[in-house]
Tab-separated table of C-alpha atoms and ligand atoms in Angstrom:
chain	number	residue	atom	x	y	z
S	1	UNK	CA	1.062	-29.133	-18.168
S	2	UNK	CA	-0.106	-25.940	-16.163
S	3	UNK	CA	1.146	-25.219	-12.676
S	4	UNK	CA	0.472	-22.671	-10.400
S	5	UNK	CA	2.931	-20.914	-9.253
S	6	UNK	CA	3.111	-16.543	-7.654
S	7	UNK	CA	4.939	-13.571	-8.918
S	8	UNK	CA	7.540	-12.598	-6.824
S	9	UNK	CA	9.233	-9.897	-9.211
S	10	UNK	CA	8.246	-7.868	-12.344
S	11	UNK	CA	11.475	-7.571	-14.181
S	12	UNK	CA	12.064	-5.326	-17.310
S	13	UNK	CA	11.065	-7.886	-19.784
S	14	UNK	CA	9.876	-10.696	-18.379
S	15	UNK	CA	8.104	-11.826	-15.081
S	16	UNK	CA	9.373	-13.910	-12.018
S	17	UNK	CA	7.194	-16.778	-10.800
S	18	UNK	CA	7.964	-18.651	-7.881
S	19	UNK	CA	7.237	-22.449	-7.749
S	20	UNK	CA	8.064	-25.268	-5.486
S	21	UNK	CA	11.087	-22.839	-3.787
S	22	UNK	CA	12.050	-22.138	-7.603
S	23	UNK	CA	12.275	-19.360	-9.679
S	24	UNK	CA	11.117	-19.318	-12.992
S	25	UNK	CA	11.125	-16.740	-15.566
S	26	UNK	CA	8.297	-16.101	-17.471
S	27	UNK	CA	6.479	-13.990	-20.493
S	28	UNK	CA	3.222	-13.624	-20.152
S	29	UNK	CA	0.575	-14.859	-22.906
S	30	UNK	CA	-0.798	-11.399	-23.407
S	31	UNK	CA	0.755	-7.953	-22.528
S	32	UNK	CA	3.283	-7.940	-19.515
S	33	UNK	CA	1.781	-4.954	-17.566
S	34	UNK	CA	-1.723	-6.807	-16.692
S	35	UNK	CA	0.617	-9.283	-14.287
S	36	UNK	CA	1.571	-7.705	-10.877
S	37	UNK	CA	3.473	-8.639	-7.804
S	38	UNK	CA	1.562	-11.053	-5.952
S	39	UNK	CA	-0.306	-12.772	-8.309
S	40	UNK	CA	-0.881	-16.040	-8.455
S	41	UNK	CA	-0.793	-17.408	-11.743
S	42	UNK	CA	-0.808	-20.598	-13.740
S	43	UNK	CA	1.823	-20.855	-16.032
S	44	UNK	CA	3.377	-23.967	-17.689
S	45	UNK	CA	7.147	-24.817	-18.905
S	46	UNK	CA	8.327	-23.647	-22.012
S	47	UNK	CA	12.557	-24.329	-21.429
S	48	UNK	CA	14.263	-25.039	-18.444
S	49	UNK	CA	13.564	-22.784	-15.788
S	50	UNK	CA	11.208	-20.572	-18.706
S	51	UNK	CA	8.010	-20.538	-18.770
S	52	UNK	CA	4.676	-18.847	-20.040
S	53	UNK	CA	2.040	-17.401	-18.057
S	54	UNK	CA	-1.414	-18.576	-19.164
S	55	UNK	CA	-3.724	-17.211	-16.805
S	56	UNK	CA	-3.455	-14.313	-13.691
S	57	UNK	CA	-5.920	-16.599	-10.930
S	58	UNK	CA	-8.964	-14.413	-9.322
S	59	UNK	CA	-7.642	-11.666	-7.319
S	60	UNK	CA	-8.344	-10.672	-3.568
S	61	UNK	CA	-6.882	-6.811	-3.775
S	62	UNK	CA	-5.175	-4.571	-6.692
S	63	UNK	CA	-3.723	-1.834	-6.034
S	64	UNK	CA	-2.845	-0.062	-9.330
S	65	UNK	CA	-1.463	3.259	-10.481
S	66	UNK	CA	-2.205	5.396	-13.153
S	67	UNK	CA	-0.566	4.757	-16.581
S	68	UNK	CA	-0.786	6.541	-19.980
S	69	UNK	CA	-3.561	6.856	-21.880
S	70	UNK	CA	-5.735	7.090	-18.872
S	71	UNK	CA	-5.214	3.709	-18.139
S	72	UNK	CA	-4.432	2.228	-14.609
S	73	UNK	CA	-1.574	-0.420	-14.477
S	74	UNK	CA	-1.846	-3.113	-11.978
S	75	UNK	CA	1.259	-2.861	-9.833
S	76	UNK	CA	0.699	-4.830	-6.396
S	77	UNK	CA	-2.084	-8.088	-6.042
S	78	UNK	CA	-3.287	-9.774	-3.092
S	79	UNK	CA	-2.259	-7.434	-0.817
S	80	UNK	CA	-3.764	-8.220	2.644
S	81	UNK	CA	-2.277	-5.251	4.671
S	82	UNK	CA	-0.324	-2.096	3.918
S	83	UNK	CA	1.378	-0.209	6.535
S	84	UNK	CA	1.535	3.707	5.920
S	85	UNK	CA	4.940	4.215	7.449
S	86	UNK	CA	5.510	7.941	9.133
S	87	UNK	CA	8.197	9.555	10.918
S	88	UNK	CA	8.755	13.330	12.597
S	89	UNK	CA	11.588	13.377	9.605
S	90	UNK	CA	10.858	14.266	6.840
S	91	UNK	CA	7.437	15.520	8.895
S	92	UNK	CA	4.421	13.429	8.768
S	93	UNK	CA	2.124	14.293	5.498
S	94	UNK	CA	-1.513	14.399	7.274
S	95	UNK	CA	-3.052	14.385	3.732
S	96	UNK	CA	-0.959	11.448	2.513
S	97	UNK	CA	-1.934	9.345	5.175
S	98	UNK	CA	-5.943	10.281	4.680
S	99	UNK	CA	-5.544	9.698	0.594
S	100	UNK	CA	-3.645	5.747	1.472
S	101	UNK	CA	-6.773	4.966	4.164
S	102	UNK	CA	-9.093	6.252	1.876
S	103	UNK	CA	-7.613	3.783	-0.998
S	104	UNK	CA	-7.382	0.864	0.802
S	105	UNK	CA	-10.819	1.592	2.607
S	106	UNK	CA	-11.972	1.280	-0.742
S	107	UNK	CA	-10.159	-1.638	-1.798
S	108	UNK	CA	-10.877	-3.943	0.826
S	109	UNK	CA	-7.229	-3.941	2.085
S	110	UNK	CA	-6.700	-3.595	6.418
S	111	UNK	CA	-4.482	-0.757	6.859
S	112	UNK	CA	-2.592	0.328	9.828
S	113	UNK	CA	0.279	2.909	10.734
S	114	UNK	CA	3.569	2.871	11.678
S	115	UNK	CA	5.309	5.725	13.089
S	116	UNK	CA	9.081	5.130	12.646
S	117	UNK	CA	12.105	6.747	13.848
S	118	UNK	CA	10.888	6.826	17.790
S	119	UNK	CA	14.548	7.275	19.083
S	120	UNK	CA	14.295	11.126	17.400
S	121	UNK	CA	12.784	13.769	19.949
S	122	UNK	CA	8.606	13.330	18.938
S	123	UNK	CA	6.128	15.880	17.983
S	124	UNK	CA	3.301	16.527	19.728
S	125	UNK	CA	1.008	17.508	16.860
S	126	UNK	CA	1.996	14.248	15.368
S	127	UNK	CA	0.975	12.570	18.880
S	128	UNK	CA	-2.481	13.922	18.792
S	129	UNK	CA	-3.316	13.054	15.597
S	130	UNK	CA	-2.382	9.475	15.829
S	131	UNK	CA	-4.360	9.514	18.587
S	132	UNK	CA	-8.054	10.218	16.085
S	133	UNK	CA	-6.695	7.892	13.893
S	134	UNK	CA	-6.265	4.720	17.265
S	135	UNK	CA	-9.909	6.226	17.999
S	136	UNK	CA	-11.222	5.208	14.716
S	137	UNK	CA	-9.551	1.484	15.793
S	138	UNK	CA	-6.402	2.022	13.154
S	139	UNK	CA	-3.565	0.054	14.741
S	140	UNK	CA	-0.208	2.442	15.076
S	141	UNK	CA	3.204	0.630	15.418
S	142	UNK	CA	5.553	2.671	17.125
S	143	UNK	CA	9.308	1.481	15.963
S	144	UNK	CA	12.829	2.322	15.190
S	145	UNK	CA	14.690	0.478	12.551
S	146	UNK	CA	17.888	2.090	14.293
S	147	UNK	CA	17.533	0.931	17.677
S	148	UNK	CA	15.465	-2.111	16.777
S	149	UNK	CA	12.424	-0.694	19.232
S	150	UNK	CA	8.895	-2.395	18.634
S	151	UNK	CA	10.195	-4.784	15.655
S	152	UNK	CA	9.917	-7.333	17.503
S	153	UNK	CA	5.926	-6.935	17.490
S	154	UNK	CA	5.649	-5.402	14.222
S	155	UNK	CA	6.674	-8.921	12.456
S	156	UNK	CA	4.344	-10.232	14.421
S	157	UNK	CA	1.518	-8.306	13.017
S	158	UNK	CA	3.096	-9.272	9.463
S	159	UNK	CA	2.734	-12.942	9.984
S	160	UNK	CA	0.356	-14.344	7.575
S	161	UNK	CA	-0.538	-11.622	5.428
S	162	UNK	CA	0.952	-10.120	2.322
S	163	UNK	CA	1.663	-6.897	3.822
S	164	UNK	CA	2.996	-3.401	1.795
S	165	UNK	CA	4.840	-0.280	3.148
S	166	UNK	CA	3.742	2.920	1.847
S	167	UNK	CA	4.745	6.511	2.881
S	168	UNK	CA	7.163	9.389	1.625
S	169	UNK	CA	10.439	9.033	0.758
S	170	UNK	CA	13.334	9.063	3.745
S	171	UNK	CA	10.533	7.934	6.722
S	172	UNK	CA	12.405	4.817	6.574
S	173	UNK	CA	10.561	1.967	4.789
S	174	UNK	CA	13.933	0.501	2.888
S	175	UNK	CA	15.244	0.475	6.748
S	176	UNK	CA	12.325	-1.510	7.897
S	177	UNK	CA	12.273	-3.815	4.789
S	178	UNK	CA	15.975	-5.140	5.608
S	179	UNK	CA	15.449	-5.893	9.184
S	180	UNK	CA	12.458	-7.730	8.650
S	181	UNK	CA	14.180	-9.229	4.914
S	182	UNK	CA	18.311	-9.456	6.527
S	183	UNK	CA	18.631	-11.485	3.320
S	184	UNK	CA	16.927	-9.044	1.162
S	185	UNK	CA	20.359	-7.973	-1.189
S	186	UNK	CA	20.893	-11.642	-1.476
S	187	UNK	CA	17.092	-12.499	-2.900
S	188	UNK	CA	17.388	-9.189	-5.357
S	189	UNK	CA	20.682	-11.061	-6.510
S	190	UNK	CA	19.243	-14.405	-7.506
S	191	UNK	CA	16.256	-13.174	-9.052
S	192	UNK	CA	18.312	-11.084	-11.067
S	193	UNK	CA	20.681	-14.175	-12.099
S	194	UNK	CA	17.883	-15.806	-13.482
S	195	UNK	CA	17.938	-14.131	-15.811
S	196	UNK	CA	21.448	-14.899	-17.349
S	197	UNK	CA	22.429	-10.998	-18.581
S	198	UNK	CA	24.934	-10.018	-16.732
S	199	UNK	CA	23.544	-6.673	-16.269
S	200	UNK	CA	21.821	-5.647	-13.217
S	201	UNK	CA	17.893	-6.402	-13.922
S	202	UNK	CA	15.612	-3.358	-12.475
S	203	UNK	CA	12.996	-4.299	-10.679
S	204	UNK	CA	9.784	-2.317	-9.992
S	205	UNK	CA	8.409	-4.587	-7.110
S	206	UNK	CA	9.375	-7.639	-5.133
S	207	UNK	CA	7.800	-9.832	-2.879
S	208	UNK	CA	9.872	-10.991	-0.044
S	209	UNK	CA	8.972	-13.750	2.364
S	210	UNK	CA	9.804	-13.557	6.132
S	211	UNK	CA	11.374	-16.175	7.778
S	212	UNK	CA	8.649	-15.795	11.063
S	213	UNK	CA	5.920	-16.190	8.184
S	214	UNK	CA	4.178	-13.248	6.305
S	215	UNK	CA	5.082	-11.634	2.848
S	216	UNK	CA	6.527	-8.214	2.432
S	217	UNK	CA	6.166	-6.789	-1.143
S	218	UNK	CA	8.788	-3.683	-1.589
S	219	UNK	CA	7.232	-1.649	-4.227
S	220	UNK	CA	8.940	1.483	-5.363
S	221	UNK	CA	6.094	1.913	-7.668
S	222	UNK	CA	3.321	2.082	-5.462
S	223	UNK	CA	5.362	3.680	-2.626
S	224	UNK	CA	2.764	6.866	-3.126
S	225	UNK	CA	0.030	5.301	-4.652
S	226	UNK	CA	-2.601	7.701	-6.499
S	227	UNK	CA	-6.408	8.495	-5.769
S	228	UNK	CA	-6.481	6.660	-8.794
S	229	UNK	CA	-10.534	6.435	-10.143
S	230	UNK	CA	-11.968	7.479	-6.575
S	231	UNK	CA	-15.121	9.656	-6.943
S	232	UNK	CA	-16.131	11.827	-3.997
S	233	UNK	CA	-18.583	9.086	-2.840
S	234	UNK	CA	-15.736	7.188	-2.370
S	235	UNK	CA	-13.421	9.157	-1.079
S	236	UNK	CA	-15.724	9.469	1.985
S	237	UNK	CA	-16.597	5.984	2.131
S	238	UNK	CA	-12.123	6.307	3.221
S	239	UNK	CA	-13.536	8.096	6.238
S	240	UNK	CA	-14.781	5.915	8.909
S	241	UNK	CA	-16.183	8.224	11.043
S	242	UNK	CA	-18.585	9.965	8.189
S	243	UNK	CA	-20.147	6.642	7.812
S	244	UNK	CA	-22.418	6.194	10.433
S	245	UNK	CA	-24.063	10.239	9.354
S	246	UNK	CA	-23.887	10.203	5.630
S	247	UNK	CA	-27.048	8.149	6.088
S	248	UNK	CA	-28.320	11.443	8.110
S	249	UNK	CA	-27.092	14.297	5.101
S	250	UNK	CA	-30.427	15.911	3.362
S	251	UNK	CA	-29.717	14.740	0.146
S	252	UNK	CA	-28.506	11.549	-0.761
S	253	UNK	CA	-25.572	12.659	-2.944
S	254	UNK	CA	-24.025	14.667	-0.576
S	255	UNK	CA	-20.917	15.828	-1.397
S	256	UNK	CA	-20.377	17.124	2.425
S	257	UNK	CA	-19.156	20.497	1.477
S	258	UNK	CA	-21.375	23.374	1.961
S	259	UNK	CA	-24.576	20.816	0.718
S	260	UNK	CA	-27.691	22.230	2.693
S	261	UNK	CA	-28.059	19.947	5.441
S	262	UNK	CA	-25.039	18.442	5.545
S	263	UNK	CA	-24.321	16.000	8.810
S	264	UNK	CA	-21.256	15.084	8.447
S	265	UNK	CA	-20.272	18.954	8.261
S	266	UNK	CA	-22.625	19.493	10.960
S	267	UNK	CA	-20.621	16.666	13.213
S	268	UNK	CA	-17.173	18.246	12.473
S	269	UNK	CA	-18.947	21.945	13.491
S	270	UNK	CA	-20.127	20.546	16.900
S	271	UNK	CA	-16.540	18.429	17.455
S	272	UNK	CA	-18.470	15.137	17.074
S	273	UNK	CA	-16.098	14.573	14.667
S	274	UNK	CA	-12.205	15.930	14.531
S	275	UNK	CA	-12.597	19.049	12.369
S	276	UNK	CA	-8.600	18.206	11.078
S	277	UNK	CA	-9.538	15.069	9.364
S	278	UNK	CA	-12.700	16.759	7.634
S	279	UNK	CA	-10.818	19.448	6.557
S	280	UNK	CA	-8.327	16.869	5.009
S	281	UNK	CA	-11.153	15.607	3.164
S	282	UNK	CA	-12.160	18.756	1.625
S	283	UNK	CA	-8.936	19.426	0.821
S	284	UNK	CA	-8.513	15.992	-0.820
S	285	UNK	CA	-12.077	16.735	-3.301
S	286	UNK	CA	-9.978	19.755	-4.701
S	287	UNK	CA	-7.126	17.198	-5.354
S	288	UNK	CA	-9.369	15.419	-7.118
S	289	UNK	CA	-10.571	18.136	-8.942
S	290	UNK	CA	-14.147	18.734	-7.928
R	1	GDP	P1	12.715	5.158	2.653
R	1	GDP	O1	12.996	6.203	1.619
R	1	GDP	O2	11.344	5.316	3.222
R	1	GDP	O3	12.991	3.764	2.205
R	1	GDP	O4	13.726	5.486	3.893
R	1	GDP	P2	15.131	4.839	4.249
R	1	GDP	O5	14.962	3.487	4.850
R	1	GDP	O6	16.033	4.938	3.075
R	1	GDP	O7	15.628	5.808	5.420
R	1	GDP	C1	15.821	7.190	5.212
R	1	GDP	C2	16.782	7.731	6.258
R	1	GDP	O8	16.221	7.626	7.566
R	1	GDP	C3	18.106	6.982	6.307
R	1	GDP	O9	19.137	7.923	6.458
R	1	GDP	C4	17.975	6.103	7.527
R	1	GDP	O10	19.216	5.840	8.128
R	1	GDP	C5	17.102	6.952	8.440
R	1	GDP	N1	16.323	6.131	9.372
R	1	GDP	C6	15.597	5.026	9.093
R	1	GDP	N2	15.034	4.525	10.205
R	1	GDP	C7	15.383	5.352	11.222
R	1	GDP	C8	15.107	5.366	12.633
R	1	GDP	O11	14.400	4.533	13.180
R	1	GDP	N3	15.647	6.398	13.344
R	1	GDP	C9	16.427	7.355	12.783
R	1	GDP	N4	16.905	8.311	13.580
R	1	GDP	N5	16.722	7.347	11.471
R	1	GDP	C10	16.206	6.370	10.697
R	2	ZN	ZN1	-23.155	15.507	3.743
């Protein structure tokens, strides 16, 4: 008989599937890498607490990163939110933050900021620029996981959603994690006992559910999630404030560089648009190697 149940862990050989408050483990019916964190699956019973995935359900977001073989590997699903967390140490990576809009823009996952470590002394540049990025209606949290400042709200804003934290290493996303998870060692222990080795199970992502509702998935893997298979097209489609003049560029496969009759250069020229994030964007096209 086929349940449905949703993947709380990828483990090194097999995957975790959470059903009725249980945890089951699992092999999936075809390769283990095309199940990610957050699925929901059916799967039916094969042994006590074992089972076998038979199908991954229709999907609402996938965030993926590249694999070998110029493949992409599914690594996060259903993902309704992810929060770009920033701090003034190690100092805010402008380009980082454009390259994680721009992906979820494109993936049809809300994405909002967090600037972290508030109880440090604050830089202005940082300041101004989260200021363009509140003007183009992205949400910034302003919190420290020391002092406990603004977490109070931010699990608010994680309440019903399947929410991800992205950013650089050190801005303090584990920190956030375990005051929004305080059981968080404990869940990584269970899951991992599951299994029956005694050995310490690695993990490459694991969903965590709040207690004030909401799910957190805590991804290593997707921590700095790729371009991926963005084309330039796309990549501006990340930028909300080109989309209202791309309609107005000469041609219509404007690649906004130096294309003859350009608007949304034309915008940034005249200030209509802030000449830092458009700059970003160029930079970004050479990333991507055009
Ligand atoms: P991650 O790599 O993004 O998961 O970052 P961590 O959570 O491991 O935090 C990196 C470092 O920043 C640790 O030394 C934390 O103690 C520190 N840290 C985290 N949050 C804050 C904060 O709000 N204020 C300050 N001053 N330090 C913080
Ligand atoms: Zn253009």
């Amino acid at each position: 008989m086929s349940m449905e149940g949703l993947v709380i862990a990828h483990l090194g050989q097999s995957i975790a599937v959470e059903h009725e408050n249980k945890i089951i483990l699992c092999q999936p019916l075809r390769r283990l890498e095309t199940v990610a964190v957050g699925d929901k699956v059916s799967w039916s019973l094969t042994a006590p607490d074992q089972g076998r995935i038979e199908a991954v359900l229709p999907r609402r977001s996938l965030l993926a990163r590249p694999a070998r073989n110029n493949k992409v590997r599914p690594v996060a699903a259903n993902i309704d939110k992810v929060f770009v967390v920033i701090a003034v140490e190690p100092y805010c990576d402008f380009l980082l933050i454009d390259q994680y809009l721009a992906v979820c823009e494109n993936n049809q996952i809300d994405v909002a900021l967090i600037l972290n470590k508030i109880d440090l002394v604050q830089s202005e540049t940082i300041e101004k620029e989260l200021l363009v990025y509140q003007c183009l209606d992205y949400q910034v949290h302003r919190v420290s996981s020391i002092t406990g400042l603004g977490l109070a709200e931010l699990k608010l804003a994680l309440q019903n959603e399947v929410s991800l934290l992205a950013g650089q290493s050190g801005v303090g996303k584990s920190s956030i994690t375990n005051v929004m998870v305080p059981d968080r060692n404990l869940k990584t222990n269970s899951v991992s006992e599951t299994t029956k080795h005694g050995r310490h199970t690695t993990t490459t992502a694991t969903l965590y559910h709040i207690d004030t509702g909401g799910d957190l998935i805590d991804s290593p893997g997707v921590a700095i999630f790729g371009l991926a298979d963005l084309d330039i097209q796309q990549l501006a489609q990340g930028y909300r404030e080109f989309q209202p003049l791309s309609g107005n560029c000469q041609f219509n496969d404007c690649r906004h560089h130096h294309d003859k009759g350009c608007a949304v250069r034309a915008a940034a020229e005249n200030g209509n648009i802030t000449m830092t994030r458009y700059q970003r964007f160029l930079k970004l096209t050479q990333k991507m190697g055009h």
